[in-house]
Short mmCIF file of C-alpha atoms in Angstrom, two decimals:
data_model
loop_
_atom_site.label_atom_id
_atom_site.label_comp_id
_atom_site.label_asym_id
_atom_site.label_seq_id
_atom_site.Cartn_x
_atom_site.Cartn_y
_atom_site.Cartn_z
CA MET A 1 6.87 6.46 -67.93
CA ARG A 2 9.91 4.28 -68.45
CA SER A 3 11.87 6.28 -65.92
CA SER A 4 9.05 5.84 -63.42
CA LEU A 5 8.95 2.08 -64.07
CA ILE A 6 12.71 1.79 -63.52
CA SER A 7 12.45 3.74 -60.29
CA LYS A 8 9.64 1.54 -59.02
CA THR A 9 11.57 -1.60 -60.02
CA SER A 10 14.69 -0.35 -58.24
CA LEU A 11 12.63 0.41 -55.15
CA LEU A 12 11.09 -3.08 -55.22
CA LEU A 13 14.54 -4.68 -55.53
CA ALA A 14 15.78 -2.58 -52.62
CA VAL A 15 12.86 -3.70 -50.48
CA VAL A 16 13.37 -7.36 -51.43
CA THR A 17 17.10 -7.08 -50.70
CA THR A 18 16.42 -5.47 -47.33
CA GLN A 19 13.94 -8.19 -46.43
CA THR A 20 16.40 -10.89 -47.49
CA LEU A 21 19.16 -9.37 -45.37
CA ALA A 22 16.82 -9.15 -42.41
CA GLN A 23 16.05 -12.83 -42.74
CA THR A 24 19.62 -14.03 -43.23
CA THR A 25 21.64 -11.96 -40.76
CA ALA A 26 21.93 -12.35 -37.01
CA THR A 27 21.48 -9.74 -34.32
CA ILE A 28 24.34 -9.84 -31.83
CA PRO A 29 23.36 -8.49 -28.39
CA GLN A 30 25.24 -5.32 -27.50
CA TYR A 31 26.32 -6.81 -24.18
CA VAL A 32 28.39 -9.39 -26.08
CA ARG A 33 30.57 -6.50 -27.26
CA ASP A 34 30.36 -4.49 -24.04
CA TYR A 35 31.75 -7.36 -21.94
CA ALA A 36 34.13 -8.84 -24.55
CA PRO A 37 37.55 -9.75 -23.11
CA PHE A 38 40.76 -7.84 -23.64
CA VAL A 39 43.73 -10.11 -24.36
CA TYR A 40 47.22 -9.46 -23.06
CA LEU A 41 49.89 -11.17 -25.16
CA ASP A 42 53.12 -12.06 -23.39
CA ILE A 43 55.82 -9.39 -23.42
CA HIS A 44 58.13 -11.80 -25.33
CA GLU A 45 55.46 -12.96 -27.80
CA VAL A 46 56.35 -13.00 -31.49
CA TYR A 47 53.54 -15.19 -32.87
CA PHE A 48 50.65 -12.75 -32.89
CA PRO A 49 47.00 -13.01 -33.93
CA SER A 50 46.74 -13.66 -37.65
CA ASP A 51 44.37 -12.96 -40.51
CA ILE A 52 42.10 -15.98 -41.04
CA GLN A 53 41.95 -15.58 -44.83
CA ALA A 54 45.75 -15.23 -45.01
CA GLN A 55 46.03 -18.77 -43.64
CA LEU A 56 44.38 -20.02 -46.84
CA GLN A 57 46.66 -17.94 -49.04
CA ASN A 58 49.77 -19.42 -47.42
CA THR A 59 48.65 -23.05 -47.38
CA TYR A 60 47.28 -25.68 -49.74
CA PRO A 61 44.83 -28.50 -48.92
CA ALA A 62 46.53 -31.87 -48.55
CA SER A 63 45.31 -35.38 -47.82
CA GLN A 64 46.58 -37.83 -45.20
CA ASP A 65 49.50 -38.93 -47.38
CA PHE A 66 50.63 -35.27 -47.69
CA SER A 67 49.62 -35.12 -51.36
CA ALA A 68 47.88 -31.98 -52.60
CA ILE A 69 44.12 -32.09 -53.05
CA THR A 70 43.62 -30.82 -56.60
CA ASN A 71 39.88 -31.31 -57.14
CA GLY A 72 38.80 -28.64 -54.67
CA PRO A 73 38.08 -24.95 -55.33
CA SER A 74 40.66 -23.39 -57.63
CA ASN A 75 40.78 -20.23 -55.54
CA LEU A 76 40.32 -21.26 -51.91
CA SER A 77 38.62 -18.65 -49.71
CA LEU A 78 36.55 -18.31 -46.56
CA ASP A 79 33.50 -18.36 -48.84
CA ASN A 80 34.16 -21.85 -50.23
CA LEU A 81 36.40 -23.65 -47.72
CA ALA A 82 33.66 -26.11 -46.71
CA GLN A 83 33.72 -27.59 -50.21
CA LEU A 84 36.84 -29.49 -49.13
CA ASP A 85 34.74 -31.53 -46.69
CA ALA A 86 33.18 -33.55 -49.52
CA ILE A 87 36.45 -34.63 -51.12
CA PRO A 88 37.89 -37.31 -48.76
CA GLY A 89 34.50 -38.98 -48.27
CA ASN A 90 35.03 -39.46 -44.53
CA CYS A 91 34.31 -36.01 -43.05
CA THR A 92 31.48 -35.89 -40.51
CA HIS A 93 30.53 -33.32 -37.89
CA SER A 94 30.21 -36.09 -35.32
CA ASN A 95 33.90 -37.00 -35.70
CA PHE A 96 36.25 -34.22 -36.75
CA ASP A 97 39.26 -36.53 -36.41
CA SER A 98 37.99 -38.59 -39.35
CA CYS A 99 38.38 -35.72 -41.84
CA ASP A 100 41.66 -36.13 -43.71
CA VAL A 101 42.09 -32.58 -45.00
CA TYR A 102 45.04 -30.50 -43.82
CA LEU A 103 45.78 -26.86 -44.69
CA THR A 104 49.49 -27.41 -45.32
CA SER A 105 52.08 -24.66 -45.44
CA LYS A 106 53.41 -23.86 -48.91
CA ALA A 107 56.73 -22.86 -47.36
CA ASN A 108 58.90 -24.97 -45.09
CA VAL A 109 57.71 -23.80 -41.66
CA SER A 110 61.01 -24.71 -40.04
CA THR A 111 62.51 -21.74 -41.92
CA ASN A 112 60.14 -19.36 -40.08
CA PRO A 113 58.31 -17.78 -43.05
CA ALA A 114 57.14 -14.26 -42.21
CA TRP A 115 53.41 -15.05 -42.37
CA LEU A 116 53.64 -17.25 -39.27
CA TYR A 117 54.29 -14.20 -37.07
CA GLY A 118 50.87 -12.62 -37.55
CA ILE A 119 50.08 -8.96 -36.82
CA PRO A 120 51.15 -7.21 -33.59
CA PRO A 121 48.30 -5.16 -32.08
CA SER A 122 48.56 -1.45 -32.80
CA ARG A 123 48.41 1.43 -30.35
CA THR A 124 44.64 1.21 -30.66
CA TYR A 125 44.80 -2.50 -29.70
CA SER A 126 43.82 -3.75 -33.17
CA THR A 127 45.44 -6.17 -35.64
CA THR A 128 44.91 -3.51 -38.29
CA GLU A 129 43.43 -4.77 -41.59
CA ALA A 130 43.53 -8.37 -40.35
CA THR A 131 40.44 -10.28 -39.24
CA SER A 132 41.91 -12.50 -36.56
CA ALA A 133 38.93 -13.43 -34.39
CA ALA A 134 35.38 -14.72 -34.56
CA ILE A 135 32.67 -13.98 -32.01
CA ILE A 136 29.87 -16.55 -31.95
CA THR A 137 26.74 -16.49 -29.81
CA TYR A 138 24.52 -19.39 -28.81
CA ASP A 139 21.10 -18.61 -27.30
CA HIS A 140 19.86 -21.43 -25.05
CA GLY A 141 16.32 -20.04 -25.27
CA ASP A 142 15.82 -19.58 -21.52
CA GLY A 143 17.54 -16.23 -21.03
CA THR A 144 21.00 -17.86 -21.16
CA VAL A 145 23.34 -16.76 -23.94
CA ASP A 146 26.89 -18.02 -24.44
CA ALA A 147 29.36 -15.78 -26.29
CA PHE A 148 32.43 -17.52 -27.69
CA TYR A 149 35.45 -15.36 -28.44
CA MET A 150 37.63 -17.29 -30.90
CA TYR A 151 41.23 -16.17 -31.38
CA PHE A 152 43.29 -17.22 -34.39
CA TYR A 153 47.07 -17.45 -34.65
CA ALA A 154 48.97 -18.75 -37.68
CA PHE A 155 51.45 -20.65 -35.53
CA ASN A 156 51.74 -22.32 -32.14
CA TYR A 157 55.25 -22.39 -30.73
CA GLY A 158 55.61 -25.50 -28.58
CA ASP A 159 57.02 -26.08 -25.11
CA VAL A 160 60.74 -26.33 -24.38
CA VAL A 161 61.83 -29.37 -22.38
CA LEU A 162 65.56 -29.81 -21.76
CA GLY A 163 66.34 -27.59 -24.71
CA GLN A 164 64.00 -29.43 -27.10
CA VAL A 165 60.90 -27.72 -28.52
CA LEU A 166 57.86 -30.02 -28.41
CA GLY A 167 54.38 -29.44 -29.83
CA ASN A 168 54.92 -26.92 -32.65
CA HIS A 169 51.99 -26.74 -35.04
CA VAL A 170 50.72 -24.58 -37.88
CA GLY A 171 47.39 -22.90 -37.12
CA ASP A 172 46.14 -22.21 -33.60
CA TRP A 173 42.53 -21.69 -32.51
CA GLU A 174 42.00 -20.64 -28.88
CA HIS A 175 38.90 -19.32 -27.18
CA THR A 176 37.24 -17.91 -24.12
CA MET A 177 33.52 -18.03 -23.43
CA LEU A 178 31.26 -15.76 -21.36
CA ARG A 179 27.91 -17.01 -20.14
CA PHE A 180 25.19 -14.38 -19.82
CA VAL A 181 21.93 -14.79 -17.93
CA ASN A 182 19.32 -12.19 -18.79
CA GLY A 183 22.02 -10.01 -20.30
CA GLU A 184 24.35 -10.12 -17.29
CA PRO A 185 27.70 -12.00 -17.35
CA THR A 186 27.86 -14.77 -14.77
CA ALA A 187 30.79 -17.08 -15.61
CA MET A 188 33.78 -17.34 -17.92
CA TRP A 189 35.61 -20.21 -19.56
CA PHE A 190 39.35 -19.99 -20.35
CA SER A 191 40.56 -22.60 -22.86
CA ILE A 192 44.03 -23.87 -21.93
CA HIS A 193 45.33 -26.33 -24.50
CA ASP A 194 43.55 -29.67 -24.00
CA TYR A 195 40.96 -28.32 -21.56
CA GLY A 196 40.80 -25.15 -19.43
CA GLU A 197 39.35 -23.46 -16.34
CA CYS A 198 36.07 -21.80 -15.35
CA TYR A 199 35.63 -18.76 -13.07
CA THR A 200 32.76 -16.60 -11.97
CA TYR A 201 32.58 -13.30 -13.80
CA ASP A 202 32.98 -11.45 -10.50
CA ALA A 203 36.29 -13.22 -9.85
CA VAL A 204 38.13 -12.21 -13.02
CA SER A 205 40.13 -9.02 -13.46
CA LYS A 206 38.50 -6.39 -15.65
CA TYR A 207 38.85 -3.06 -17.43
CA GLY A 208 35.55 -1.19 -17.55
CA GLY A 209 33.66 -4.41 -16.98
CA ARG A 210 35.56 -6.26 -19.71
CA PRO A 211 37.50 -9.35 -18.50
CA ILE A 212 41.26 -9.52 -18.90
CA VAL A 213 42.80 -12.60 -20.51
CA TYR A 214 46.50 -13.43 -20.44
CA SER A 215 47.67 -15.40 -23.49
CA ALA A 216 50.54 -17.83 -22.89
CA LEU A 217 53.85 -17.20 -24.62
CA GLY A 218 54.00 -19.05 -27.94
CA SER A 219 51.21 -21.52 -27.24
CA HIS A 220 48.46 -18.92 -26.61
CA GLY A 221 46.56 -20.83 -23.91
CA ASN A 222 44.21 -18.42 -22.10
CA HIS A 223 44.70 -17.66 -18.41
CA PRO A 224 43.02 -15.30 -15.91
CA THR A 225 46.30 -14.11 -14.35
CA PRO A 226 49.91 -13.43 -15.35
CA GLY A 227 52.69 -15.66 -14.06
CA THR A 228 53.43 -19.32 -14.73
CA TYR A 229 51.12 -22.30 -15.06
CA THR A 230 52.57 -25.81 -14.93
CA ARG A 231 50.88 -28.54 -16.93
CA ASN A 232 51.74 -32.06 -18.06
CA ILE A 233 52.27 -33.26 -21.63
CA GLY A 234 53.34 -36.82 -22.35
CA GLY A 235 54.42 -37.30 -18.73
CA LEU A 236 56.57 -34.13 -18.74
CA ASN A 237 55.92 -30.93 -16.76
CA VAL A 238 56.00 -27.75 -18.85
CA ASP A 239 55.20 -24.16 -17.96
CA ASP A 240 52.95 -21.62 -19.64
CA THR A 241 54.32 -18.10 -19.18
CA MET A 242 52.03 -15.07 -19.20
CA SER A 243 52.61 -11.34 -18.76
CA ALA A 244 51.05 -8.01 -19.75
CA GLY A 245 52.74 -7.30 -23.05
CA ALA A 246 50.89 -6.11 -26.16
CA LEU A 247 47.19 -5.52 -25.50
CA TRP A 248 44.64 -6.76 -28.06
CA ASP A 249 40.94 -5.93 -28.38
CA PRO A 250 39.49 -8.76 -30.51
CA THR A 251 36.15 -6.98 -31.00
CA GLN A 252 37.87 -4.66 -33.50
CA ASP A 253 39.10 -7.55 -35.63
CA ALA A 254 36.29 -10.11 -35.60
CA TYR A 255 33.60 -11.70 -37.70
CA TYR A 256 30.30 -11.99 -35.77
CA TYR A 257 27.85 -14.90 -35.92
CA SER A 258 25.04 -16.61 -34.09
CA TYR A 259 24.88 -20.40 -33.90
CA ASN A 260 21.79 -22.60 -33.81
CA PRO A 261 22.47 -26.33 -33.27
CA ALA A 262 18.91 -27.22 -34.30
CA SER A 263 19.09 -25.57 -37.73
CA SER A 264 20.51 -26.71 -41.04
CA PRO A 265 22.91 -24.53 -43.01
CA THR A 266 21.56 -22.67 -46.00
CA GLY A 267 23.15 -20.79 -48.85
CA GLN A 268 26.19 -23.05 -49.11
CA PRO A 269 28.42 -22.42 -52.13
CA ALA A 270 27.83 -24.50 -55.23
CA GLY A 271 29.62 -27.81 -55.03
CA SER A 272 29.47 -28.16 -51.25
CA ASP A 273 27.92 -31.28 -49.77
CA THR A 274 25.39 -30.08 -47.21
CA SER A 275 24.61 -33.67 -46.24
CA ILE A 276 28.00 -33.83 -44.56
CA ILE A 277 27.15 -31.03 -42.16
CA ALA A 278 23.41 -31.69 -41.83
CA GLY A 279 22.42 -31.98 -38.19
CA GLY A 280 25.47 -30.11 -36.98
CA GLY A 281 23.76 -26.76 -36.70
CA ALA A 282 23.96 -23.51 -38.61
CA PHE A 283 25.92 -20.26 -38.38
CA THR A 284 24.24 -16.98 -39.26
CA PRO A 285 26.48 -13.97 -39.89
CA ALA A 286 25.75 -10.56 -38.41
CA SER A 287 26.44 -8.98 -41.78
CA ALA A 288 25.46 -10.24 -45.22
CA ASP A 289 28.99 -9.78 -46.54
CA THR A 290 30.59 -11.86 -43.76
CA PRO A 291 31.93 -15.23 -45.02
CA THR A 292 30.36 -18.32 -43.43
CA SER A 293 31.55 -21.38 -45.36
CA TRP A 294 34.84 -21.57 -43.46
CA LEU A 295 33.03 -22.30 -40.19
CA TYR A 296 31.73 -25.57 -41.67
CA PHE A 297 35.23 -26.75 -42.61
CA LEU A 298 35.83 -30.05 -40.81
CA GLY A 299 39.53 -30.44 -41.57
CA ARG A 300 42.67 -29.13 -39.91
CA TRP A 301 43.96 -25.56 -39.98
CA GLY A 302 47.58 -26.65 -40.30
CA ASP A 303 49.99 -29.34 -41.42
CA GLN A 304 49.55 -32.97 -40.50
CA GLN A 305 52.10 -34.26 -37.98
CA TYR A 306 55.32 -34.94 -39.86
CA PRO A 307 56.47 -38.58 -39.91
CA ASP A 308 59.64 -39.62 -38.08
CA SER A 309 61.34 -39.88 -41.47
CA ASP A 310 60.89 -36.14 -42.04
CA PRO A 311 64.16 -34.33 -41.17
CA ARG A 312 62.17 -31.63 -39.35
CA GLN A 313 60.63 -34.11 -36.94
CA VAL A 314 61.95 -35.09 -33.52
CA ASN A 315 60.43 -38.09 -31.73
CA PHE A 316 61.45 -37.12 -28.21
CA LEU A 317 63.50 -39.93 -26.62
CA GLY A 318 62.04 -42.27 -29.25
CA LEU A 319 59.07 -42.98 -26.98
CA ASN A 320 56.37 -42.13 -29.58
CA LYS A 321 54.63 -39.81 -27.09
CA THR A 322 55.90 -36.28 -27.68
CA TYR A 323 57.11 -34.72 -30.92
CA GLU A 324 58.55 -31.44 -32.10
CA TRP A 325 55.85 -31.10 -34.80
CA VAL A 326 52.22 -32.14 -34.31
CA THR A 327 49.00 -31.83 -36.33
CA GLY A 328 47.25 -28.47 -36.63
CA PRO A 329 43.90 -27.85 -34.89
CA THR A 330 40.29 -28.13 -35.95
CA GLY A 331 38.21 -24.96 -36.19
CA PRO A 332 35.62 -23.20 -34.00
CA TRP A 333 32.82 -25.66 -34.83
CA ASP A 334 34.67 -28.32 -32.85
CA LYS A 335 34.54 -26.32 -29.58
CA GLN A 336 31.18 -27.63 -28.29
CA LEU A 337 29.31 -24.43 -29.07
CA SER A 338 26.02 -25.76 -27.68
CA ARG A 339 27.47 -27.05 -24.42
CA ALA A 340 25.16 -27.27 -21.41
CA ASP A 341 27.77 -26.26 -18.84
CA VAL A 342 30.20 -23.37 -19.05
CA CYS A 343 32.92 -25.99 -19.41
CA PRO A 344 32.97 -28.28 -22.45
CA SER A 345 32.15 -31.87 -21.61
CA ALA A 346 35.12 -34.18 -21.06
CA ALA A 347 35.09 -37.75 -19.84
CA SER A 348 37.81 -37.17 -17.24
CA SER A 349 36.81 -33.70 -16.05
CA ILE A 350 34.05 -32.21 -13.91
CA CYS A 351 32.97 -28.64 -14.54
CA VAL A 352 33.94 -26.56 -11.51
CA THR A 353 33.31 -22.82 -11.43
CA THR A 354 35.84 -21.10 -9.15
CA SER A 355 35.15 -17.80 -7.41
CA THR A 356 38.78 -16.99 -6.53
CA LEU A 357 41.65 -16.41 -8.94
CA PRO A 358 44.84 -18.46 -8.51
CA ALA A 359 47.91 -16.89 -6.93
CA ILE A 360 50.17 -14.96 -9.28
CA SER A 361 53.53 -16.71 -9.42
CA ARG A 362 56.79 -14.84 -9.93
CA MET A 363 57.35 -14.15 -13.59
CA SER A 364 60.14 -15.91 -15.44
CA THR A 365 62.45 -13.53 -17.27
CA THR A 366 64.22 -16.25 -19.24
CA SER A 367 61.38 -17.72 -21.30
CA VAL A 368 61.86 -16.31 -24.78
CA ILE A 369 61.37 -17.49 -28.33
CA SER A 370 63.23 -16.65 -31.51
CA VAL A 371 62.52 -13.31 -33.16
CA PRO A 372 63.08 -12.46 -36.85
CA THR A 373 65.73 -9.79 -37.34
CA SER A 374 63.20 -7.46 -38.97
CA PHE A 375 60.58 -7.86 -36.26
CA PRO A 376 58.68 -4.62 -35.51
CA GLY A 377 58.47 -3.04 -32.07
CA LEU A 378 55.68 -4.08 -29.77
CA VAL A 379 53.01 -2.10 -27.98
CA THR A 380 53.39 -3.11 -24.36
CA ASN A 381 51.99 -2.31 -20.96
CA ALA A 382 53.24 -4.52 -18.15
CA LEU A 383 50.52 -4.81 -15.52
CA GLY A 384 51.27 -6.94 -12.50
CA ALA A 385 54.22 -8.74 -14.07
CA GLY A 386 56.84 -9.86 -11.58
CA THR A 387 54.52 -9.86 -8.61
CA THR A 388 53.69 -12.53 -6.10
CA GLY A 389 50.73 -13.37 -3.91
CA PRO A 390 47.03 -13.75 -4.57
CA ALA A 391 45.57 -12.19 -7.68
CA THR A 392 43.58 -9.02 -7.22
CA ALA A 393 40.67 -8.22 -9.51
CA VAL A 394 41.27 -4.99 -11.39
CA SER A 395 38.16 -2.85 -11.74
CA VAL A 396 37.94 0.37 -13.74
CA THR A 397 34.88 2.61 -13.94
CA PRO A 398 32.95 1.98 -17.18
CA GLY A 399 33.98 4.45 -19.83
CA THR A 400 37.42 4.98 -18.32
CA ALA A 401 40.25 4.65 -20.82
CA ILE A 402 42.41 1.59 -20.46
CA PRO A 403 46.01 2.26 -19.40
CA PRO A 404 48.22 3.97 -22.00
CA SER A 405 50.69 1.77 -23.88
CA ALA A 406 54.38 2.27 -24.38
CA THR A 407 56.42 1.13 -27.31
CA GLY A 408 58.87 -1.62 -26.51
CA SER A 409 60.48 -4.60 -28.17
CA PRO A 410 61.22 -8.23 -27.39
CA GLN A 411 64.01 -8.44 -24.86
CA ALA A 412 65.81 -11.41 -26.34
CA THR A 413 66.33 -12.98 -29.72
CA GLY A 414 67.39 -16.52 -28.97
CA LYS A 415 65.52 -19.74 -28.31
CA PRO A 416 65.50 -20.95 -24.71
CA SER A 417 68.54 -22.92 -23.75
CA ALA A 418 68.54 -26.00 -21.55
CA GLY A 419 69.77 -23.81 -18.72
CA ASP A 420 66.78 -21.50 -19.06
CA ALA A 421 64.44 -24.40 -18.44
CA LEU A 422 65.94 -25.67 -15.18
CA LYS A 423 63.14 -24.67 -12.84
CA PRO A 424 62.13 -27.14 -10.10
CA SER A 425 59.56 -28.79 -12.37
CA LYS A 426 62.21 -29.20 -15.08
CA ILE A 427 64.68 -30.73 -12.61
CA ILE A 428 62.02 -33.31 -11.73
CA ASP A 429 61.58 -33.98 -15.46
CA LEU A 430 65.33 -34.48 -15.80
CA VAL A 431 65.36 -37.06 -13.04
CA VAL A 432 62.36 -38.87 -14.57
CA LEU A 433 63.98 -38.88 -17.99
CA TRP A 434 67.23 -40.23 -16.53
CA VAL A 435 65.32 -43.08 -14.85
CA VAL A 436 63.38 -43.83 -18.05
CA GLY A 437 66.55 -43.76 -20.11
CA SER A 438 68.33 -46.07 -17.68
CA CYS A 439 65.47 -48.57 -17.87
CA LEU A 440 65.49 -48.49 -21.66
CA PHE A 441 69.19 -49.19 -21.86
CA THR A 442 68.94 -51.87 -19.16
CA PHE A 443 66.28 -53.83 -21.02
#
């Protein structure tokens, strides 16, 4: 009798548990996986995708004055990270910049601690045993579904201008987004630093229907083609460099969620202040054991910008515009997940969806970044590197294996020298800097 009662009780608990899981987990459409992008990291890349939890193990939460926050969770994890939002008293979803919490490196990052380098993709295109991506869906309710593919790197190596590195920061969140209409991909967003570009799905290169993304060397901006991409920071022209180096399949290394901007979060860890994030929407994991608290974290995923008095800091030309070390990024929640257009809204930009890829510029062979002496070999497959002319969409029959990889290694071990940077855009920068410097000394 007792045995029968225990069995019935166990069965009831199993049913209740199953019902609870069904109510608290999200169903991710299969097409979100089927059309997920492949990411090519640059052939010289050394700062690879990183484990999201490892970022917490190698940092400590600090306030705006760089002092450690000691009244937060004693053992910080992806399950309780949002508890930090309540501590400063100024964190709100409507203004991420107001949240003075910074995940600050325990080690001096200028000494290149090993954890900054992340995990090179394996021969099966995975950052083995590291969860380095998040895939988040937003259903508009009218047959339109946006799938955000969030890529995490422990470190962003800045741009080199006249031999000076500018824009280093700890923590780096990048993303692409695919818009689906009735289950079919129609357009794709590539985040590129402060903004990005939008293309039709038909325009982008693909393997088996899956778009190909080229991640910029060091800074990890996402591009649809290899080559170089010139952009402007602080009045200076700098180049992103992309090539087909190590190939990464983020679907193998991701947490999966759905996002509902009209819902309120539930099941927050004890001690969290849900009033802070009320009205900002809710994330529902695809699996009950997937951590969710970290997505509600409103602070920064890296160090605060070091002051000029810090010996690691360089205030370029003393103009208070560009620095060697800048503040780390906010997380996925700050990426306009419920945007109306494929592009995020920006006051100075209009969303334009392009149906033709840009021309592929000739690859630079001199853009390299420093490599630790014990750095492992890379899995590489150079596709289209060193070519010129208009980009051609690559199409492979669904089910066809992607090209085999070959083992290689970074081809240089030194930081770029001033001579490496003297492309036409850099020569223009040099002239501009000379004029600016002359004016400063004159007045």
